[in-house]
CSV table of C-alpha atoms in Angstrom, one decimal:
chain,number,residue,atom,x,y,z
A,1,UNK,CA,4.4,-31.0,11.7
A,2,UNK,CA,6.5,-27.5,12.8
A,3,UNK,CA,9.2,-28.1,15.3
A,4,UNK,CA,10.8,-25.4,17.2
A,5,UNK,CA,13.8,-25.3,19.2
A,6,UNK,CA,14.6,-23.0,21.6
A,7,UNK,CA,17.8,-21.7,22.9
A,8,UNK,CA,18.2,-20.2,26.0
A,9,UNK,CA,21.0,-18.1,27.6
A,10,UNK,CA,21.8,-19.4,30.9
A,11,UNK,CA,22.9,-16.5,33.3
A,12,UNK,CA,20.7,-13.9,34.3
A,13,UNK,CA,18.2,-15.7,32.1
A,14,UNK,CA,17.5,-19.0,33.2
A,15,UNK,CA,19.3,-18.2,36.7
A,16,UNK,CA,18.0,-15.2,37.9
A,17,UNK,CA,21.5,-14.2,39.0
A,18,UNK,CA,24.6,-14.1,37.3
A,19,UNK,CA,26.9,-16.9,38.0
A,20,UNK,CA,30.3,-15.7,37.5
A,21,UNK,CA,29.7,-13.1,40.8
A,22,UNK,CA,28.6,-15.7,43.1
A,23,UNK,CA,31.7,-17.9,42.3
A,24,UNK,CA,33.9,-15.0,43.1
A,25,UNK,CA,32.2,-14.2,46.3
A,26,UNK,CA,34.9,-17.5,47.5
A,27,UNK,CA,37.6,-14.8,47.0
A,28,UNK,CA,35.8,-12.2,48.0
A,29,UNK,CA,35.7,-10.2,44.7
A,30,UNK,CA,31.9,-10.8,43.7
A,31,UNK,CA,31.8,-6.9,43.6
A,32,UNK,CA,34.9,-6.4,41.7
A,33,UNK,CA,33.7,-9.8,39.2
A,34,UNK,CA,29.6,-8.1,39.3
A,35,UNK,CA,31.3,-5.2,37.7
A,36,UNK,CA,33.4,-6.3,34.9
A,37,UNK,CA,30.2,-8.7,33.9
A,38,UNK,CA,27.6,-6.2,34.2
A,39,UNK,CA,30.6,-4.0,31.8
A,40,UNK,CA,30.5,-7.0,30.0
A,41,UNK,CA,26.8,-8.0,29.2
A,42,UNK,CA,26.0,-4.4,28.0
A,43,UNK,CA,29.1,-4.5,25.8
A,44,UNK,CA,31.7,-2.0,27.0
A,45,UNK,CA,34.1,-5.4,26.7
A,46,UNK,CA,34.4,-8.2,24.5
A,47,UNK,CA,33.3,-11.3,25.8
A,48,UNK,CA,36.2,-13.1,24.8
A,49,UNK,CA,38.7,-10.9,26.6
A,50,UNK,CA,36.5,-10.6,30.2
A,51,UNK,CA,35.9,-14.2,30.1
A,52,UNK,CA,39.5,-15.0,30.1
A,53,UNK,CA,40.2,-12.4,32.8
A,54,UNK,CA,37.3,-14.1,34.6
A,55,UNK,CA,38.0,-17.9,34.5
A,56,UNK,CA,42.3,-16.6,35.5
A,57,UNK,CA,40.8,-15.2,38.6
A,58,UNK,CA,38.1,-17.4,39.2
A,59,UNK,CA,39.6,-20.9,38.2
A,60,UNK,CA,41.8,-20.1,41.6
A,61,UNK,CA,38.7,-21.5,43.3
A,62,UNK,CA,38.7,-25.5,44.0
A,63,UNK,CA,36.4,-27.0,41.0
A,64,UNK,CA,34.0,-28.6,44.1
A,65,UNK,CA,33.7,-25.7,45.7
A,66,UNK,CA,32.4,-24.2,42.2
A,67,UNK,CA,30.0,-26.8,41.7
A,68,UNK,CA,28.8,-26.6,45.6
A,69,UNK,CA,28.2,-22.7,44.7
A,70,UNK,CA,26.8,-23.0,41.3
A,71,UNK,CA,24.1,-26.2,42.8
A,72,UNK,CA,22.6,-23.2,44.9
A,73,UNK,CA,22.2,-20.6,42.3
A,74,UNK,CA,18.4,-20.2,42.0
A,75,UNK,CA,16.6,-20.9,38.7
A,76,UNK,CA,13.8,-18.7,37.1
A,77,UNK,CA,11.0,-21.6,37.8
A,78,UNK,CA,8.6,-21.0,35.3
A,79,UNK,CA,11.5,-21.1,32.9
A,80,UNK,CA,13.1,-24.2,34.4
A,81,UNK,CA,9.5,-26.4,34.3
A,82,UNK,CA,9.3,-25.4,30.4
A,83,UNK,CA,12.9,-26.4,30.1
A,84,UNK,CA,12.6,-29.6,31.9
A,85,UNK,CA,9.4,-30.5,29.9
A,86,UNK,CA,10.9,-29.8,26.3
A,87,UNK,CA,14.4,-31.0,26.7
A,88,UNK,CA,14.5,-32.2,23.4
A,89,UNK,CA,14.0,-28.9,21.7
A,90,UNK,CA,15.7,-26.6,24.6
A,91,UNK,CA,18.8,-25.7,24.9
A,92,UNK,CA,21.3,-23.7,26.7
A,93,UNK,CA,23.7,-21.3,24.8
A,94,UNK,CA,26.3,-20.0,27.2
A,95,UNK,CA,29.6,-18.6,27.6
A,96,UNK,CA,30.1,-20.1,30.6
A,97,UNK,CA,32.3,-23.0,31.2
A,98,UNK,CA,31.1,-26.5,31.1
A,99,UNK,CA,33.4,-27.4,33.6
A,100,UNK,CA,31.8,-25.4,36.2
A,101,UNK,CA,27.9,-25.4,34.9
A,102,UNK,CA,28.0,-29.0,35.0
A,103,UNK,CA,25.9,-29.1,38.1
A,104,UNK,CA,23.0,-27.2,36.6
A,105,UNK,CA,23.4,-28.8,33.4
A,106,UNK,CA,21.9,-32.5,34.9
A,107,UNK,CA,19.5,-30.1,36.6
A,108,UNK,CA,17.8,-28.6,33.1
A,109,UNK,CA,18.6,-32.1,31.3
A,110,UNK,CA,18.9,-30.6,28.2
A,111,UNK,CA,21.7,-30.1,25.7
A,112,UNK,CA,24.5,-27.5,26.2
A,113,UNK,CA,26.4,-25.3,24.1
A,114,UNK,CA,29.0,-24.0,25.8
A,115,UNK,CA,32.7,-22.4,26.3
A,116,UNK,CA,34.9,-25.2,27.1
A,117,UNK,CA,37.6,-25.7,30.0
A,118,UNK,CA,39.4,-28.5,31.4
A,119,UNK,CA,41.5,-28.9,34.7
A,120,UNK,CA,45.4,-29.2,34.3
A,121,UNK,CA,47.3,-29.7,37.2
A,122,UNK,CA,44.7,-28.2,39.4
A,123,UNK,CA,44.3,-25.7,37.2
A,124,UNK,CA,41.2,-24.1,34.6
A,125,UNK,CA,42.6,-24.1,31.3
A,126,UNK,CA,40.4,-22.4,28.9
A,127,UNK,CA,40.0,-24.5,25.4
A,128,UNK,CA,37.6,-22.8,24.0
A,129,UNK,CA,35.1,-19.6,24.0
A,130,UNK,CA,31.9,-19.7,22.1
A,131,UNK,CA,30.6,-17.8,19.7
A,132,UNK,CA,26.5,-17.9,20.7
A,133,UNK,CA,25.7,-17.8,16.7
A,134,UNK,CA,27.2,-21.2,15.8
A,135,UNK,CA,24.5,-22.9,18.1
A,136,UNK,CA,22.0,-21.3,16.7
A,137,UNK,CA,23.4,-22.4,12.9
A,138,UNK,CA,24.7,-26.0,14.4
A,139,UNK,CA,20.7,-26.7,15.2
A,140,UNK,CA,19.6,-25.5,11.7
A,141,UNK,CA,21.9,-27.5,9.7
A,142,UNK,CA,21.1,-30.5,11.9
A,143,UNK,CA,17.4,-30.4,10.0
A,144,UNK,CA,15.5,-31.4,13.4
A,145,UNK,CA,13.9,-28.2,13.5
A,146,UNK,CA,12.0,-25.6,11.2
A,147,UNK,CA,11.9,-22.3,13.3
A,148,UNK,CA,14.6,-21.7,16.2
A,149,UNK,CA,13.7,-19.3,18.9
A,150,UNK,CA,16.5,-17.3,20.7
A,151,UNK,CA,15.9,-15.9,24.5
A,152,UNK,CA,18.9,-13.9,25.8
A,153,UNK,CA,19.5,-10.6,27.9
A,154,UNK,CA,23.2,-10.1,27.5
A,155,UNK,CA,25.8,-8.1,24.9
A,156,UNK,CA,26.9,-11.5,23.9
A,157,UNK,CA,23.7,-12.8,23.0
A,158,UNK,CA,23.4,-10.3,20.0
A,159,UNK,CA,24.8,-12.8,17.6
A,160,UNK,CA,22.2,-15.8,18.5
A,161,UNK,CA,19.0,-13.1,18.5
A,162,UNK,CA,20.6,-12.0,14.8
A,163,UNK,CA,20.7,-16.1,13.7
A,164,UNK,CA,17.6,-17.1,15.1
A,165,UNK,CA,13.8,-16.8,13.2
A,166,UNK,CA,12.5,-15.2,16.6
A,167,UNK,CA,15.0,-13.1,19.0
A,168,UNK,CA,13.4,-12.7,22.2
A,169,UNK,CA,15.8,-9.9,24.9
A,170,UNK,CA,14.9,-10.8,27.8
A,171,UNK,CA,14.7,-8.6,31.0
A,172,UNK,CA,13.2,-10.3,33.5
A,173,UNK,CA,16.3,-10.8,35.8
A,174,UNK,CA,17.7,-7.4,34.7
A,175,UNK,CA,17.1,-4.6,31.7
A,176,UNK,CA,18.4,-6.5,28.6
A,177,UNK,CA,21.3,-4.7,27.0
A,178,UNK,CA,20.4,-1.9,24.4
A,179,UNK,CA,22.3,-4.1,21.5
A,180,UNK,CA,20.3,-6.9,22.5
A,181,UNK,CA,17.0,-4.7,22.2
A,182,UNK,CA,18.1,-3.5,18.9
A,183,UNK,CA,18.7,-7.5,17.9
A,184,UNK,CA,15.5,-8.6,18.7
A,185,UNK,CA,12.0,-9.2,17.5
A,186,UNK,CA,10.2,-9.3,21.0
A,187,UNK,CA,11.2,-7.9,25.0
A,188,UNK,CA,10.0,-9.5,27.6
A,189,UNK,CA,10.2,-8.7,31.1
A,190,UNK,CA,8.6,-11.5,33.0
A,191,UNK,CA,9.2,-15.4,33.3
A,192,UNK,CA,5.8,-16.0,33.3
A,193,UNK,CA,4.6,-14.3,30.6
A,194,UNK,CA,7.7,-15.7,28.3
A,195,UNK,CA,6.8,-19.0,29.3
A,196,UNK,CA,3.5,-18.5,28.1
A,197,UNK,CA,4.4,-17.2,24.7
A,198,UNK,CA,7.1,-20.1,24.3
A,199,UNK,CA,4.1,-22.4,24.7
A,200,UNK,CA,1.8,-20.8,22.3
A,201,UNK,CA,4.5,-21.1,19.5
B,1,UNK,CA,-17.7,-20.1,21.5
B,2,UNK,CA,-14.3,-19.3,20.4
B,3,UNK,CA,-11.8,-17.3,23.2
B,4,UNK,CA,-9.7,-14.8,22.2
B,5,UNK,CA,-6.0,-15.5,22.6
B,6,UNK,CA,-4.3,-12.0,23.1
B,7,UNK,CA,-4.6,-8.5,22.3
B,8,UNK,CA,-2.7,-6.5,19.5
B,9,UNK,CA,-2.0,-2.8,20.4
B,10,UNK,CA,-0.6,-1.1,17.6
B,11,UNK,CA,1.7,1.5,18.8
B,12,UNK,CA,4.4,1.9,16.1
B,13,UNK,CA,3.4,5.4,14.3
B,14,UNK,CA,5.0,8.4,14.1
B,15,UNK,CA,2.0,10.2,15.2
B,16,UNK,CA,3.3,13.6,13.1
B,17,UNK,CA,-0.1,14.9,13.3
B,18,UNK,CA,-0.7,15.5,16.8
B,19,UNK,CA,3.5,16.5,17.1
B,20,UNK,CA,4.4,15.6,20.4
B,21,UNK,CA,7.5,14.1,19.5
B,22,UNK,CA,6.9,10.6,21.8
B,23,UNK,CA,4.6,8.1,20.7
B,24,UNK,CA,0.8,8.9,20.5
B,25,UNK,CA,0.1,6.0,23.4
B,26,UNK,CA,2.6,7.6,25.7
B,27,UNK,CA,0.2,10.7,25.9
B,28,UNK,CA,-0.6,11.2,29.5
B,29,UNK,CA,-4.7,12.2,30.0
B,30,UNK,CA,-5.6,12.9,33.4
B,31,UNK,CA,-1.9,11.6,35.0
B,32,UNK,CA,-2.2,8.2,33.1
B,33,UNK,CA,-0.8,7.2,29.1
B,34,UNK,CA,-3.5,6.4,27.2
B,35,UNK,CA,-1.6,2.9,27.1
B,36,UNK,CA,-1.9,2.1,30.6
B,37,UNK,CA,-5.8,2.7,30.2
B,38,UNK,CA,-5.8,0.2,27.3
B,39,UNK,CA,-4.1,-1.9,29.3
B,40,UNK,CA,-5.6,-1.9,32.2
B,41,UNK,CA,-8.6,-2.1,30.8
B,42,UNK,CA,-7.8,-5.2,28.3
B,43,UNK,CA,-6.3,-7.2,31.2
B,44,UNK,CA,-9.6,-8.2,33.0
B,45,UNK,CA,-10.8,-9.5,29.5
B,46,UNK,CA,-7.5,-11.2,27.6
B,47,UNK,CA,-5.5,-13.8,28.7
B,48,UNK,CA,-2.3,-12.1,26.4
B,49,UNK,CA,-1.3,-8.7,25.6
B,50,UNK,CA,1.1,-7.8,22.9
B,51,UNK,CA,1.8,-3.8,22.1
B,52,UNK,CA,3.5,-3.5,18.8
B,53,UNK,CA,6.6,-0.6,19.1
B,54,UNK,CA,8.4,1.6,16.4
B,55,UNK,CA,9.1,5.3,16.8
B,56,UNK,CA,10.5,5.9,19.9
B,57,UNK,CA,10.3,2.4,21.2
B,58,UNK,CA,12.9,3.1,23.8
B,59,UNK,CA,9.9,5.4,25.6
B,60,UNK,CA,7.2,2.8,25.5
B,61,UNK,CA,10.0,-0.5,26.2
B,62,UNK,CA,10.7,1.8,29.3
B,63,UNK,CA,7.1,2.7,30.5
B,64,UNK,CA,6.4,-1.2,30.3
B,65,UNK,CA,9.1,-2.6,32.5
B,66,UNK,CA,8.1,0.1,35.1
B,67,UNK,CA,4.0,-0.4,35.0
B,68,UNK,CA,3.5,-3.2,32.8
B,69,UNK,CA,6.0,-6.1,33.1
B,70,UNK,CA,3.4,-9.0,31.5
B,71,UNK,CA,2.9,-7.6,28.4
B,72,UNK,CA,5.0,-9.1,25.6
B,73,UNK,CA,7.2,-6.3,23.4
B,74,UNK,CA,6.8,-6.3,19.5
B,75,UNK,CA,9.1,-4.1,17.8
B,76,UNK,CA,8.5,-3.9,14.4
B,77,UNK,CA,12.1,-1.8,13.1
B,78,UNK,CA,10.4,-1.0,9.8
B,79,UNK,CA,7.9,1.3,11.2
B,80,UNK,CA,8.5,4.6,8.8
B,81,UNK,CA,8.0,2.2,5.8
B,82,UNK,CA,5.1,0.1,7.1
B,83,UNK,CA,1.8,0.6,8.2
B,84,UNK,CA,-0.9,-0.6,11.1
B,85,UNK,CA,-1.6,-3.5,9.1
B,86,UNK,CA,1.8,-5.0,9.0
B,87,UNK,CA,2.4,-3.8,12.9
B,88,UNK,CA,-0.4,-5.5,13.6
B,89,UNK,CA,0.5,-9.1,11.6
B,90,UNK,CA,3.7,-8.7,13.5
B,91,UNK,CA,2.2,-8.5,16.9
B,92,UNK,CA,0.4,-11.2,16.3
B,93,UNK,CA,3.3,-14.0,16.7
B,94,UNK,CA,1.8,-16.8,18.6
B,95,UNK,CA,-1.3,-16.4,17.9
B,96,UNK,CA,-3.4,-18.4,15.6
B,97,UNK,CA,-7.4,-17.6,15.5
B,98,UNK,CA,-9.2,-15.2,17.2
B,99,UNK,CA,-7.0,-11.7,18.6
B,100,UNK,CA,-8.4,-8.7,19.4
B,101,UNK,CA,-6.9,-5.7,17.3
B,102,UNK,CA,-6.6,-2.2,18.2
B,103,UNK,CA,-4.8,1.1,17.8
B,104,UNK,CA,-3.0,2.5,20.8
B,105,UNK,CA,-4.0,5.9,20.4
B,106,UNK,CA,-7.7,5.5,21.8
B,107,UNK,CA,-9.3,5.8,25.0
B,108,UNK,CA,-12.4,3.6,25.4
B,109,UNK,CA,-14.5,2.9,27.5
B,110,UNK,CA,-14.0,-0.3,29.6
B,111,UNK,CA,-17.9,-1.2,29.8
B,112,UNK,CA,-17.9,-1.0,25.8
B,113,UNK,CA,-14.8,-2.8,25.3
B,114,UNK,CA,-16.2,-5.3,27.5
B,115,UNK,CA,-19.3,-5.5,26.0
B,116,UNK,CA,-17.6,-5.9,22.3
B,117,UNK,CA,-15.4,-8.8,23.9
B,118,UNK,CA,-18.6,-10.7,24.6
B,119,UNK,CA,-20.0,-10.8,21.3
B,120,UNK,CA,-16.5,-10.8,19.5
B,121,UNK,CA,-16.2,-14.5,21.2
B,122,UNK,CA,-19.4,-15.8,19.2
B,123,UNK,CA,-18.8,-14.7,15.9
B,124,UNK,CA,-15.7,-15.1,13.8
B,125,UNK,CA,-14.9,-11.4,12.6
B,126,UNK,CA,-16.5,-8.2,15.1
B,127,UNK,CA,-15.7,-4.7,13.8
B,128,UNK,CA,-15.7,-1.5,16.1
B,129,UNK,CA,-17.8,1.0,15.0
B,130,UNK,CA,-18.1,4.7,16.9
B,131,UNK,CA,-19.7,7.6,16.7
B,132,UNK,CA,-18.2,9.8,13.8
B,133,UNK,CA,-16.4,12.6,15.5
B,134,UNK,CA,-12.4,12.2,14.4
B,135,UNK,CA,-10.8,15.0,11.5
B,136,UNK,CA,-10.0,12.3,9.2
B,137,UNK,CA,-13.0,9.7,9.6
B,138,UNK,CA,-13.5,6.4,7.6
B,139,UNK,CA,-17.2,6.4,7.8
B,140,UNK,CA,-19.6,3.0,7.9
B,141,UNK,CA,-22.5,2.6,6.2
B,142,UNK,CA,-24.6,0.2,8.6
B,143,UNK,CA,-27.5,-2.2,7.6
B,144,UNK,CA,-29.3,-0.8,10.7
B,145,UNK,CA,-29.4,3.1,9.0
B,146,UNK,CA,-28.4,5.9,10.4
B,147,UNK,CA,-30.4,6.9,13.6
B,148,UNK,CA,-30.2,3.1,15.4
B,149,UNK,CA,-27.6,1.4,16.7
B,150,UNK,CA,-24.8,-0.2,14.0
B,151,UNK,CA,-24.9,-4.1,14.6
B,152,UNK,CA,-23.6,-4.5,11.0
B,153,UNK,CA,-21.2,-2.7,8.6
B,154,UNK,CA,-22.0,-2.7,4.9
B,155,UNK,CA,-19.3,-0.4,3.2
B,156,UNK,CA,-16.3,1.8,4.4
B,157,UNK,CA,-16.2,4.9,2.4
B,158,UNK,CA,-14.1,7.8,3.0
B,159,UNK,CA,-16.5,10.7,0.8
B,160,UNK,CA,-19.8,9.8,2.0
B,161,UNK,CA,-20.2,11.1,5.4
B,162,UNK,CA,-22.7,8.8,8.4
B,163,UNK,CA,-23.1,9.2,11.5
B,164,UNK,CA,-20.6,6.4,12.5
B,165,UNK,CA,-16.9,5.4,11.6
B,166,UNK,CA,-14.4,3.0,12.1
B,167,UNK,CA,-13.1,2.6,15.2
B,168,UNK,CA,-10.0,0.9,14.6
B,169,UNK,CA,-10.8,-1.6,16.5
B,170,UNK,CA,-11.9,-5.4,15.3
B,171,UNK,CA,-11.4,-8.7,16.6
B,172,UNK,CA,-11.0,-11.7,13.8
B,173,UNK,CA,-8.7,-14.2,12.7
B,174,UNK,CA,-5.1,-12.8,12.1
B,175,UNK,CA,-4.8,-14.3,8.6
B,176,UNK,CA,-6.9,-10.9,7.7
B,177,UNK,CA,-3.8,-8.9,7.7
B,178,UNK,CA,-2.8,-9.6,4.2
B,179,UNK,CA,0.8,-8.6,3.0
B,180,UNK,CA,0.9,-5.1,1.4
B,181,UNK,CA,-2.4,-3.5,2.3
B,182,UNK,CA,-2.3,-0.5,3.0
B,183,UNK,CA,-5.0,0.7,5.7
B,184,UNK,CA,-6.4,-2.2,8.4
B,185,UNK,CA,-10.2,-1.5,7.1
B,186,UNK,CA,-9.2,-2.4,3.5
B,187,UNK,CA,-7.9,-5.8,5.0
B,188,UNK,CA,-11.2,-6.2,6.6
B,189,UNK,CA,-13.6,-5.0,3.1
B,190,UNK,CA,-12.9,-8.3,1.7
B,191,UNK,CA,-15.3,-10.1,4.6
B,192,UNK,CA,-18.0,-7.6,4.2
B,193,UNK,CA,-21.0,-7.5,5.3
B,194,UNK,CA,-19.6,-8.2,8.8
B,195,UNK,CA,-21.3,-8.0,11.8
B,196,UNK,CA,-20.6,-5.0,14.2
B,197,UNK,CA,-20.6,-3.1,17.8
B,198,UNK,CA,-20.5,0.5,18.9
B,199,UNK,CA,-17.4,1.4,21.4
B,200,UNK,CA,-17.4,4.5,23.2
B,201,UNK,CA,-13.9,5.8,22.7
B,202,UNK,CA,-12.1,8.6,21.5
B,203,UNK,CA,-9.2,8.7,18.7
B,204,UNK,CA,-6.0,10.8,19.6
B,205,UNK,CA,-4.7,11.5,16.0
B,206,UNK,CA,-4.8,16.1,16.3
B,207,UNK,CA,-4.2,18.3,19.0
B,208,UNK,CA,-8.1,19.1,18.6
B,209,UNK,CA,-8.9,15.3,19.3
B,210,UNK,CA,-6.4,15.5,22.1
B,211,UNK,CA,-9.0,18.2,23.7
B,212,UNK,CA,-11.6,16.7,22.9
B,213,UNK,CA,-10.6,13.4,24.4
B,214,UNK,CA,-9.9,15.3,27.7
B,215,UNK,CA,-13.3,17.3,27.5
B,216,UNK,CA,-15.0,13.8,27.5
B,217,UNK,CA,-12.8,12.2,30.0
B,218,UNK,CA,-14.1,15.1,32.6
B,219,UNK,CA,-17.4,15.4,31.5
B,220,UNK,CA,-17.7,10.9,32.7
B,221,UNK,CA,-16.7,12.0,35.6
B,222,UNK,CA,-18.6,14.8,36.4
């Protein structure tokens, strides 16, 4: 029997906002932070180098406060219910931290790939960043699954559309990147309609 | 009974003949693409729509997260090396039996789409036949003859002219689209005889059929 996994960007795809903004709206940056990721997710920067500018400016804001913020940042529905009823084959694939997503994380239920943090002395310190690729190849060679289904909207997700049998850019938060177009098999511009495609595979 | 999952719209082409430069589906007739009247015209009847992009998908990608935000986006990168057939294989990801195939450069109309989705649900493999009228027709030989109304197809044939031709348009079982065929019909010979319907539509493929195709838009609703 065919099993597929599916591996889902987290902001701006299963959120439909980015997270990083809403964080910074504690320091009242979210406009300055909404720029450099909007910069970011269509490519102008490397990810690497605006997620360390982000989590310097944004690890100033108390870890609890993040995880009050981030419990209130609204999930796609559709996307959440298909999530929440295939945790064994969904997953997120995110540069975010999992020091701050951890809230949303026991939401979804699923497994987590992630950039990783950890608090020193009050402070974020950033460990590691991913690379949204390796996911995608840590799932193949674990031989659970047989096709593995990327859905993404960002720059950075490029790399996991590339690795996976079935790239889907996603624009149903906002356009999806012209790289991430270019990387893909299918676009998609409505949770609904994704949701029922995912189900038909 | 058998539903039909989704709709394939095969949009890819170049469409060098008619020379616009955009996509033949993104051809505006009376203020509207010929796309959104597929569309609009398949949603009623078709749980799924999936249009199949190549040349110029940037145009088309556009167009449908402006008008037409539930249909899913196919983009099939090898379009200059590839033909309808393979577009149409590609369009058809996630579904498994019964899909309802079509080119986007037609304008038909809805009552004899929806009439052709009716039967195509009772039989396993429905080909659209029309009347023959396009520069560069694939004609049918029906079972009926020439003067009554084609419920069959016996033979596609490019040399021998009838008075009806392919329409592009068939609904069957995606396994059809074999790998390295080169026209859609030739996938379909194989399954011949085959049972068939007449669509009123037009085919956009020369600046002539463009005319013509506006000519008979006016004149239905005159």
């Amino acid at each position: 029997m065919s099993c597929t996994a599916f591996c889902f960007d987290l902001d701006g795809t299963l959120t439909t906002t980015e997270i990083l903004p809403c964080i910074a709206a504690e320091l009242g940056v979210a406009g300055e932070i909404a720029t450099l990721t909007r910069l970011t997710m269509g490519g102008l920067i490397p990810f690497e180098d605006s997620m360390r500018l982000r989590t310097l400016i944004l690890g100033q804001v108390p870890l609890a406060r993040v995880h009050e913020v981030i419990a209130s940042v609204p999930m796609a529905g559709e996307l959440f219910d298909f999530v929440r009823c295939n945790v064994d084959r969904c997953f997120v694939v995110t540069g975010n931290l999992d020091l701050w997503i951890a809230p949303l994380v026991e939401q979804l239920g699923c497994q987590v790939f992630s950039s990783r943090a950890i608090l020193m002395d009050g402070m974020v310190r950033l460990e590691s960043i991913l690379v949204k690729d390796e996911a995608v190849h840590q799932l193949r060679a674990s031989g659970r699954f047989d096709r593995i289904v990327a859905v993404g909207d960002g720059a950075n997700d490029v790399a996991m559309l590339h690795a996976a049998d079935l790239g889907i850019a996603y624009g149903g938060v906002h356009a999806p990147a012209g790289a991430t177009i270019q990387a893909a098999n299918l676009v998609i511009h409505d949770a609904g309609t994704l949701c029922k495609l995912l189900k038909a595979l | 009974m058998q539903i039909i999952e989704g709709a394939v719209i095969a949009c890819a082409g170049l469409g060098s003949r008619l020379g616009m430069g955009m996509p033949k589906c993104m051809i505006e007739v009376d203020g509207k693409t010929l796309l959104s009247r597929l569309i609009e015209t398949l949603q009623p009847l078709i749980p799924r729509i999936h249009v199949v992009v190549g040349y110029r998908e940037e145009l088309i990608i556009e167009h449908c997260s402006q008008h037409h935000r539930d249909v899913v986006i196919v983009r099939n990168p090898e379009f200059r090396t590839t033909n309808t057939a393979h577009s149409l294989r590609l369009g058809s990801v996630g579904m498994l039996r019964k899909v309802l195939y079509m080119d986007g450069d037609l304008i038909i109309e809805p009552a004899s789409l929806e009439n052709f989705v009716d039967t195509a649900v009772k039989i396993p493999l429905l080909i659209g036949v029309t009347r023959a009228k396009s520069s560069q027709a694939v004609f049918v030989s029906t079972r009926e003859g020439d003067d009554a109304l084609p419920e069959s197809v016996g033979a596609f044939q490019r040399d021998l002219a009838t008075p009806w031709e392919w329409a592009n348009v068939f609904a069957g079982s995606p396994d059809l689209l074999v790998e390295g065929t080169r026209y859609v019909y030739e996938c379909i010979d194989p399954c011949l005889p085959a049972a068939a319907r007449a669509l009123n539509l037009h085919e956009v493929d020369t600046p002539e059929d463009l005319e013509q195709a506006k000519i008979w838009m006016r004149s239905r609703h005159a």
